[in-house]
Short mmCIF file of C-alpha atoms in Angstrom, two decimals:
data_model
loop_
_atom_site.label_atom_id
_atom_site.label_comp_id
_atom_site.label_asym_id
_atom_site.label_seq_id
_atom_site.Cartn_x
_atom_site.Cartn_y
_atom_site.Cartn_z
CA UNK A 1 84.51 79.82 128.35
CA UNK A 2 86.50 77.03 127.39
CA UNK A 3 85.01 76.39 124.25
CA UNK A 4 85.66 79.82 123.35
CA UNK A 5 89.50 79.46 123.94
CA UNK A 6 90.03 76.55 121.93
CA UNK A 7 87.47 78.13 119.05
CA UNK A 8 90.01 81.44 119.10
CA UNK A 9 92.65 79.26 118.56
CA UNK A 10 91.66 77.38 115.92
CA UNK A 11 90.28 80.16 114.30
CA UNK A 12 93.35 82.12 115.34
CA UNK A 13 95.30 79.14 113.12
CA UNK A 14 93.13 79.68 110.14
CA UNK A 15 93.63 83.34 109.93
CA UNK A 16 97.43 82.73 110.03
CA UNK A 17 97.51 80.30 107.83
CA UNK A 18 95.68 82.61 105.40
CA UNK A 19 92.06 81.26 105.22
CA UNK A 20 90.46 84.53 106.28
CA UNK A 21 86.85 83.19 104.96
CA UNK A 22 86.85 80.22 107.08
CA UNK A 23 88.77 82.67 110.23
CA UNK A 24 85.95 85.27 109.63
CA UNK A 25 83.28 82.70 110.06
CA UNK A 26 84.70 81.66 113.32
CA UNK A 27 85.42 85.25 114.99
CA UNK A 28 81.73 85.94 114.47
CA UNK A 29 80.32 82.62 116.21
CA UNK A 30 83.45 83.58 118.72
CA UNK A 31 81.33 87.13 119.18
CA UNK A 32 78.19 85.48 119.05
CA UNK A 33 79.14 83.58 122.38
CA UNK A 34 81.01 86.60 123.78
CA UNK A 35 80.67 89.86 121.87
CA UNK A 36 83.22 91.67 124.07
CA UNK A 37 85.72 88.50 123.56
CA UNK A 38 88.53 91.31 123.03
CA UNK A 39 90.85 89.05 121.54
CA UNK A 40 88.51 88.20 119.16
CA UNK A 41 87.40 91.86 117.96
CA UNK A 42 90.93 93.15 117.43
CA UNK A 43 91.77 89.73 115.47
CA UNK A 44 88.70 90.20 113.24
CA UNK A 45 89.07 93.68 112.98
CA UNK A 46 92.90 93.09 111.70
CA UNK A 47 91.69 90.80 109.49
CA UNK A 48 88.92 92.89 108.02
CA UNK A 49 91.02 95.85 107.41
CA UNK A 50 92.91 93.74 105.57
CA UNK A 51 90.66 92.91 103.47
CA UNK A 52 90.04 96.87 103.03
CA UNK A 53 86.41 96.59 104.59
CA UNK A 54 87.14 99.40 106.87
CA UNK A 55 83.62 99.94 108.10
CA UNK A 56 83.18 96.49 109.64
CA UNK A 57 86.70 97.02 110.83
CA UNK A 58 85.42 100.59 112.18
CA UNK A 59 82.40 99.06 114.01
CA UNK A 60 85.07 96.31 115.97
CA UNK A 61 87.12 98.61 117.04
CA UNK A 62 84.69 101.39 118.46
CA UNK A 63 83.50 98.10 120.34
CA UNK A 64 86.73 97.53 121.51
CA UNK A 65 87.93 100.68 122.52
CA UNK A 66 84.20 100.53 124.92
CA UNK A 67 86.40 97.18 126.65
CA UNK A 68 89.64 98.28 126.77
CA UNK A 69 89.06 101.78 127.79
CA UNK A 70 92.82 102.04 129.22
CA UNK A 71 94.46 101.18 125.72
CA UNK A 72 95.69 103.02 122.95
CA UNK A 73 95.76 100.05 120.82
CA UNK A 74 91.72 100.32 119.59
CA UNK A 75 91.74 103.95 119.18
CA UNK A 76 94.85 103.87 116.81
CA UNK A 77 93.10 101.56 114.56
CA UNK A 78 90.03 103.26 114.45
CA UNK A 79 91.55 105.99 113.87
CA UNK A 80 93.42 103.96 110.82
CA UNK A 81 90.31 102.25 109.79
CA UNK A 82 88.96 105.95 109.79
CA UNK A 83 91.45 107.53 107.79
CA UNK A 84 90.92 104.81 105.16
CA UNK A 85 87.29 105.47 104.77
CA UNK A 86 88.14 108.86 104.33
CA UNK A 87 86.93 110.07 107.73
CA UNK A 88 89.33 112.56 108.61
CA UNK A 89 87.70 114.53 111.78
CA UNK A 90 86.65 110.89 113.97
CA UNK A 91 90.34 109.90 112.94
CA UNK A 92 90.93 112.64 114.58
CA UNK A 93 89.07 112.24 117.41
CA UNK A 94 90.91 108.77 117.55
CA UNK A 95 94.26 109.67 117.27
CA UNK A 96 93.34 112.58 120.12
CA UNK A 97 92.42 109.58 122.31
CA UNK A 98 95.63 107.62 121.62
CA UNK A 99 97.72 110.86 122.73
CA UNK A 100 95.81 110.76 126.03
CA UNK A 101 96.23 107.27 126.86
CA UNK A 102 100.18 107.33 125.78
CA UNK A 103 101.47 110.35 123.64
CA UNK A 104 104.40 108.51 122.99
CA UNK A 105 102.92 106.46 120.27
CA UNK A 106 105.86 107.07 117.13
CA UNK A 107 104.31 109.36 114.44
CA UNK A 108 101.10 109.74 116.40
CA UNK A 109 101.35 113.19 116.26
CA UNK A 110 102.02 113.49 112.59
CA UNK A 111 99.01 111.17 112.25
CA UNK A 112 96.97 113.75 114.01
CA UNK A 113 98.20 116.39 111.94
CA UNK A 114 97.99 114.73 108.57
CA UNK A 115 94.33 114.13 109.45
CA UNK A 116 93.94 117.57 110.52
CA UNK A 117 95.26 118.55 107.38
CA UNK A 118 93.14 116.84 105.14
CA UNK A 119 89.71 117.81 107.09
CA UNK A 120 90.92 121.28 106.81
CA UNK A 121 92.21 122.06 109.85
CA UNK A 122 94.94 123.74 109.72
CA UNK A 123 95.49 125.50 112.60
CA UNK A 124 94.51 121.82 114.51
CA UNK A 125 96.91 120.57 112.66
CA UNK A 126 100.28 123.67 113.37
CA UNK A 127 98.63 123.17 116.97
CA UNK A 128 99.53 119.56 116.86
CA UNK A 129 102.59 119.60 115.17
CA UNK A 130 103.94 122.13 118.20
CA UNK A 131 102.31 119.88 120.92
CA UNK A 132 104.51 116.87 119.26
CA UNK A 133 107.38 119.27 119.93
CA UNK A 134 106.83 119.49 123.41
CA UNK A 135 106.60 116.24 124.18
CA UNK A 136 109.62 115.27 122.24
CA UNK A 137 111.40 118.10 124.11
CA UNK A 138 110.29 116.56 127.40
CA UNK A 139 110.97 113.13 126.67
CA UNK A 140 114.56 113.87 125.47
CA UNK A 141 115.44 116.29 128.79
CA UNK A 142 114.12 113.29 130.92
CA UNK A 143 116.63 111.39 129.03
CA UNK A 144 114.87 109.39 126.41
CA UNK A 145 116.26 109.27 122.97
CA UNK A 146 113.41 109.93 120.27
CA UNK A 147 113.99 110.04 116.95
CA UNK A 148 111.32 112.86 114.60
CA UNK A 149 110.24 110.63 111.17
#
């Protein structure tokens, strides 16, 4: 396991430093050793929807969101990587999961609704839009300050 520390880091280095061919070669020996290395698949899945190649970014971060089941993190960038390809009801489906693990994500349910929007939901999407209300409305009489963007 060691060896796949110090391999992260270095590789971690190179990505940072802006030499995503030589990073990319080293997250996929990282997930070669250890394919649920979750460090690993959201760092190569940043760095491949960087580089706009959404659909390997896609396929990292439906793996993560199988090993991190309790965070919002994976869904909300599948649900990005989703949007980008165009993809509009499994961003959906995403950005549904991100509300359940922690509705108060900013602009997640504007995300939701956008999506909704362009899949031709529109109703989804008015539904949405309201549910964002509530919680808003609930967060602010429990004393949080929120601000609507």
């Amino acid at each position: 396991m060691r060896m796949t520390e110090d391999l992260l880091k270095k590789t971690t280095e190179l990505h940072q430093a802006g030499k995503l061919d030589r990073a990319a070669r080293g997250y996929r020996r990282i997930l070669e050793i250890d394919p649920r290395n979750e460090d690993t698949l959201y760092r190569y899945g940043q760095l491949l929807a960087c580089k706009r190649d959404h659909a390997a970014a896609r396929r990292l971060f439906e793996r993560l969101t199988l090993v991190r089941t309790d965070s919002y993190k994976p869904w909300l960038l599948l649900g990005q990587c989703c949007e980008a390809l165009g993809q509009f009801l499994d961003a959906a489906e995403a950005y549904r999961e991100v509300i359940r693990l922690q509705p108060a994500v900013p602009g997640i349910f504007s995300k939701l609704a956008n999506v909704s929007v362009r899949a031709g939901r529109i109703e989804d999407a008015r539904k949405t839009l309201m549910a964002g209300l509530e919680v808003v409305a609930i967060d602010i009489a429990g004393g949080a300050s929120l601000s609507l963007h």
